[in-house]
Amino acid sequence: DTGVSQDPRHKITKRGQNVTFRCDPISEHNRLYWYRQTLGQGPEFLTYFQNEAQLEKSRLLSDRFSAERPKGSFSTLEIQRTEQGDSAMYLCASRPGRGFSSYEQYFGPGTRLTVT
Amino acid sequence: DAKTTQPNSMESNEEEPVHLPCNHSTISGTDYIHWYRQLPSQGPEYVIHGLTSNVNNRMASLAIAEDRKSSTLILHRATLRDAAVYYCILATTGANSKLTFGKGITLSVRP
C-alpha cells in the first residue's frame, strides 16, 4: 500500500497522560498536514509542514500539542496532559510539491483518540 | 478563508444521477472550488476541483456557475459506495493551501 499511513489507528488513554501519533506520508510528498475531526464536524486544520519545516500552526494547536517532521519524512503529533476535549479523530494528509496532482491532498485513515 | 454553504443531507436512488449544490457567494478570484468526500470510518478523499470552467474526471463532474458564486457536483450514476459526506471547499493551490472543511452534505443512496 503506497498511501498515507497512520499509527495507531485507535488509542484510548486516561486524562493527564501523554500520547504520540505517527504519520507516514506518501514517499515523494514534501508537504504534510495534520487535521482534527470531532463527531459530526468536518476536519479542522492543525498544522502544516513543508519538508522538515513547520510553516503554519492553527490556534487550535495549544501548548500541549507539538508536531515534528524530522528529515522531512514521517511526522509525529504529541499531546501532553490529555484532556477529554482532545478526544477526536486525528488525520494526516500529504501532498506533492509540484506536478499534475499537486493540488490534491491524500489523507490517511486517521487515529481515533479517546480520553477517559 | 471564504465560506461555502451546503444542504445538510440529500437522498438518491442507486444508478440515478445526483446533483450536490454548493453556494460560495464570497469566492475570490484566486479561490479554486474543491470537492472531497469522506466515506464512513475513512479519511477524506479528493473528488474534483475547478476554477472557472466545468470539469470532468472519472469520479464526477463539476459544474461552475458563470459568476462562480455557486457550483454543483454531479455523480452521473450513484452507487451504494457513493454514500458519504461530501465537502465543498474553497482553497488556493498555493504552497500552503490548507483545506477549511465545513460540515458537508451527507449523501444517502437507496438501493
Short mmCIF file of C-alpha atoms in Angstrom, two decimals:
data_model
loop_
_atom_site.label_atom_id
_atom_site.label_comp_id
_atom_site.label_asym_id
_atom_site.label_seq_id
_atom_site.Cartn_x
_atom_site.Cartn_y
_atom_site.Cartn_z
CA ASP A 1 0.00 0.00 0.00
CA THR A 2 1.58 3.28 -1.07
CA GLY A 3 -0.93 5.58 0.59
CA VAL A 4 -0.66 7.67 3.75
CA SER A 5 -0.46 5.50 6.85
CA GLN A 6 -1.12 6.41 10.45
CA ASP A 7 -0.31 4.59 13.64
CA PRO A 8 -2.01 3.68 15.87
CA ARG A 9 -5.49 3.54 14.40
CA HIS A 10 -7.09 3.72 17.82
CA LYS A 11 -5.80 5.00 21.15
CA ILE A 12 -7.57 5.03 24.49
CA THR A 13 -5.82 6.94 27.24
CA LYS A 14 -6.58 8.36 30.63
CA ARG A 15 -6.83 12.06 31.21
CA GLY A 16 -3.45 13.56 32.01
CA GLN A 17 -1.42 11.02 30.04
CA ASN A 18 0.75 11.88 27.04
CA VAL A 19 0.11 10.34 23.63
CA THR A 20 2.05 10.34 20.37
CA PHE A 21 0.74 9.60 16.91
CA ARG A 22 2.75 8.85 13.81
CA CYS A 23 2.06 9.65 10.16
CA ASP A 24 3.94 8.22 7.21
CA PRO A 25 3.16 10.26 4.10
CA ILE A 26 3.43 9.13 0.50
CA SER A 27 7.18 8.97 -0.06
CA GLU A 28 7.63 11.70 -2.67
CA HIS A 29 5.28 14.17 -0.98
CA ASN A 30 7.12 17.05 0.68
CA ARG A 31 4.02 18.68 2.19
CA LEU A 32 2.29 17.27 5.23
CA TYR A 33 -0.79 18.40 7.12
CA TRP A 34 -2.44 17.43 10.41
CA TYR A 35 -6.18 17.88 10.94
CA ARG A 36 -8.52 17.06 13.82
CA GLN A 37 -12.10 15.89 13.38
CA THR A 38 -14.75 15.66 16.08
CA LEU A 39 -18.02 13.79 15.72
CA GLY A 40 -20.39 15.33 13.20
CA GLN A 41 -17.94 18.02 12.12
CA GLY A 42 -15.58 18.38 9.19
CA PRO A 43 -11.84 18.14 9.76
CA GLU A 44 -10.10 21.23 11.20
CA PHE A 45 -6.58 22.22 10.20
CA LEU A 46 -3.93 21.93 12.90
CA THR A 47 -0.52 22.37 11.29
CA TYR A 48 1.47 22.18 8.05
CA PHE A 49 4.99 21.09 7.17
CA GLN A 50 6.98 21.65 4.04
CA ASN A 51 9.82 19.16 4.22
CA GLU A 52 11.03 19.38 7.85
CA ALA A 53 9.90 22.98 8.39
CA GLN A 54 6.68 23.60 10.29
CA LEU A 55 5.33 26.60 8.39
CA GLU A 56 1.89 27.12 9.89
CA LYS A 57 0.11 26.30 13.12
CA SER A 58 -3.57 26.79 13.88
CA ARG A 59 -4.73 28.49 17.05
CA LEU A 60 -6.28 25.10 17.83
CA LEU A 61 -2.77 23.79 18.44
CA SER A 62 -2.37 24.68 22.09
CA ASP A 63 0.90 24.50 24.02
CA ARG A 64 0.11 20.90 24.92
CA PHE A 65 0.37 19.91 21.27
CA SER A 66 3.63 19.55 19.41
CA ALA A 67 4.33 18.23 15.95
CA GLU A 68 7.60 17.33 14.32
CA ARG A 69 8.77 16.08 10.97
CA PRO A 70 12.44 15.16 11.29
CA LYS A 71 14.27 14.78 8.00
CA GLY A 72 11.13 15.68 6.12
CA SER A 73 9.78 12.16 6.11
CA PHE A 74 7.39 10.82 8.75
CA SER A 75 5.71 13.13 11.23
CA THR A 76 4.66 12.81 14.85
CA LEU A 77 1.95 14.63 16.76
CA GLU A 78 2.26 14.59 20.54
CA ILE A 79 -0.40 15.65 23.00
CA GLN A 80 0.76 16.21 26.57
CA ARG A 81 -1.53 16.05 29.60
CA THR A 82 -4.50 14.90 27.56
CA GLU A 83 -7.96 16.28 28.34
CA GLN A 84 -11.35 14.81 27.49
CA GLY A 85 -11.81 17.57 24.91
CA ASP A 86 -8.89 16.12 22.97
CA SER A 87 -11.00 13.09 22.04
CA ALA A 88 -11.23 13.20 18.27
CA MET A 89 -10.00 11.66 15.04
CA TYR A 90 -6.55 12.96 14.11
CA LEU A 91 -5.99 12.93 10.38
CA CYS A 92 -2.77 13.31 8.45
CA ALA A 93 -2.59 14.30 4.80
CA SER A 94 0.26 14.71 2.36
CA ARG A 95 0.63 16.44 -0.94
CA PRO A 96 3.30 16.59 -3.66
CA GLY A 97 5.21 19.82 -4.06
CA ARG A 98 4.67 20.04 -7.77
CA GLY A 99 3.26 18.13 -10.66
CA PHE A 100 -0.08 17.12 -12.03
CA SER A 101 -1.75 16.32 -8.71
CA SER A 102 -0.01 18.89 -6.55
CA TYR A 103 -3.35 20.41 -5.56
CA GLU A 104 -4.69 17.15 -4.15
CA GLN A 105 -4.28 16.19 -0.51
CA TYR A 106 -4.08 12.49 0.22
CA PHE A 107 -5.47 11.58 3.62
CA GLY A 108 -4.59 8.73 5.91
CA PRO A 109 -7.20 6.66 7.75
CA GLY A 110 -6.77 8.67 10.94
CA THR A 111 -6.03 7.89 14.57
CA ARG A 112 -9.07 7.88 16.82
CA LEU A 113 -8.21 9.15 20.29
CA THR A 114 -10.48 8.55 23.25
CA VAL A 115 -9.58 10.23 26.53
CA THR A 116 -11.33 8.74 29.54
CA ASP B 1 -10.91 31.58 4.07
CA ALA B 2 -14.07 32.07 2.02
CA LYS B 3 -17.08 30.16 3.24
CA THR B 4 -19.31 27.64 1.49
CA THR B 5 -22.91 26.69 2.20
CA GLN B 6 -24.28 23.21 1.56
CA PRO B 7 -27.55 21.47 2.47
CA ASN B 8 -27.21 19.12 5.42
CA SER B 9 -28.31 16.00 3.59
CA MET B 10 -29.61 14.54 0.37
CA GLU B 11 -31.04 11.19 -0.69
CA SER B 12 -30.66 9.49 -4.02
CA ASN B 13 -31.61 6.23 -5.68
CA GLU B 14 -28.96 3.85 -6.88
CA GLU B 15 -27.99 4.23 -10.55
CA GLU B 16 -29.59 7.68 -10.79
CA PRO B 17 -27.69 10.96 -11.21
CA VAL B 18 -27.06 13.08 -8.14
CA HIS B 19 -26.57 16.84 -8.09
CA LEU B 20 -24.95 18.21 -4.94
CA PRO B 21 -25.16 22.02 -4.70
CA CYS B 22 -22.75 24.43 -3.06
CA ASN B 23 -23.01 28.19 -2.59
CA HIS B 24 -19.90 30.33 -2.25
CA SER B 25 -21.00 33.90 -2.80
CA THR B 26 -17.82 35.42 -1.30
CA ILE B 27 -15.42 33.49 -3.51
CA SER B 28 -12.32 35.43 -4.54
CA GLY B 29 -10.58 35.38 -7.89
CA THR B 30 -7.81 33.06 -6.70
CA ASP B 31 -10.07 30.52 -4.98
CA TYR B 32 -10.40 27.12 -6.56
CA ILE B 33 -13.52 25.06 -5.81
CA HIS B 34 -12.54 21.68 -4.39
CA TRP B 35 -14.73 18.72 -3.53
CA TYR B 36 -13.68 15.98 -1.17
CA ARG B 37 -15.74 13.13 0.19
CA GLN B 38 -15.45 11.05 3.32
CA LEU B 39 -16.73 7.51 3.43
CA PRO B 40 -17.67 6.11 6.84
CA SER B 41 -14.63 5.42 9.04
CA GLN B 42 -12.18 6.70 6.44
CA GLY B 43 -10.17 9.86 5.83
CA PRO B 44 -11.42 12.32 3.22
CA GLU B 45 -10.57 11.68 -0.42
CA TYR B 46 -10.23 14.13 -3.28
CA VAL B 47 -13.05 14.12 -5.82
CA ILE B 48 -12.55 17.03 -8.20
CA HIS B 49 -11.63 20.69 -8.37
CA GLY B 50 -12.04 23.61 -10.77
CA LEU B 51 -11.59 27.35 -11.19
CA THR B 52 -13.99 28.66 -13.84
CA SER B 53 -14.75 26.01 -16.42
CA ASN B 54 -16.74 22.85 -15.90
CA VAL B 55 -14.55 19.84 -15.14
CA ASN B 56 -14.97 16.11 -15.64
CA ASN B 57 -13.00 13.20 -14.27
CA ARG B 58 -13.58 9.51 -13.71
CA MET B 59 -15.39 10.11 -10.43
CA ALA B 60 -17.63 13.08 -11.11
CA SER B 61 -18.33 16.33 -12.95
CA LEU B 62 -18.14 19.83 -11.54
CA ALA B 63 -20.43 22.49 -12.95
CA ILE B 64 -19.44 26.05 -12.01
CA ALA B 65 -21.82 28.98 -12.38
CA GLU B 66 -20.71 31.77 -14.67
CA ASP B 67 -20.39 34.21 -11.74
CA ARG B 68 -18.59 31.47 -9.70
CA LYS B 69 -20.88 32.06 -6.74
CA SER B 70 -22.19 28.52 -6.83
CA SER B 71 -21.24 25.11 -8.12
CA THR B 72 -22.71 21.63 -8.41
CA LEU B 73 -21.01 18.29 -8.03
CA ILE B 74 -22.60 15.74 -10.34
CA LEU B 75 -22.37 12.00 -9.78
CA HIS B 76 -23.65 10.53 -13.01
CA ARG B 77 -24.84 7.18 -11.64
CA ALA B 78 -24.91 6.88 -7.89
CA THR B 79 -23.82 3.60 -6.36
CA LEU B 80 -24.15 2.43 -2.78
CA ARG B 81 -20.44 3.10 -2.39
CA ASP B 82 -21.06 6.79 -3.07
CA ALA B 83 -22.87 7.19 0.26
CA ALA B 84 -20.61 9.61 2.10
CA VAL B 85 -20.21 13.15 3.39
CA TYR B 86 -19.29 15.47 0.53
CA TYR B 87 -17.38 18.66 1.31
CA CYS B 88 -17.26 21.72 -0.93
CA ILE B 89 -14.13 23.74 -0.10
CA LEU B 90 -12.61 26.93 -1.42
CA ALA B 91 -8.84 26.98 -1.43
CA THR B 92 -5.97 28.36 -3.42
CA THR B 93 -3.49 25.95 -4.96
CA GLY B 94 -0.57 27.78 -3.42
CA ALA B 95 2.23 26.36 -1.34
CA ASN B 96 0.28 26.00 1.92
CA SER B 97 -3.26 25.60 0.66
CA LYS B 98 -4.77 24.13 3.81
CA LEU B 99 -8.33 22.91 3.46
CA THR B 100 -11.09 24.53 5.50
CA PHE B 101 -13.89 21.99 5.81
CA GLY B 102 -17.49 22.81 6.71
CA LYS B 103 -19.98 20.19 7.84
CA GLY B 104 -20.53 18.95 4.31
CA ILE B 105 -23.59 17.28 2.84
CA THR B 106 -24.45 13.71 3.80
CA LEU B 107 -25.50 11.71 0.76
CA SER B 108 -27.59 8.60 1.30
CA VAL B 109 -28.12 6.20 -1.59
CA ARG B 110 -31.16 3.94 -1.64
CA PRO B 111 -30.83 0.53 -3.32
#
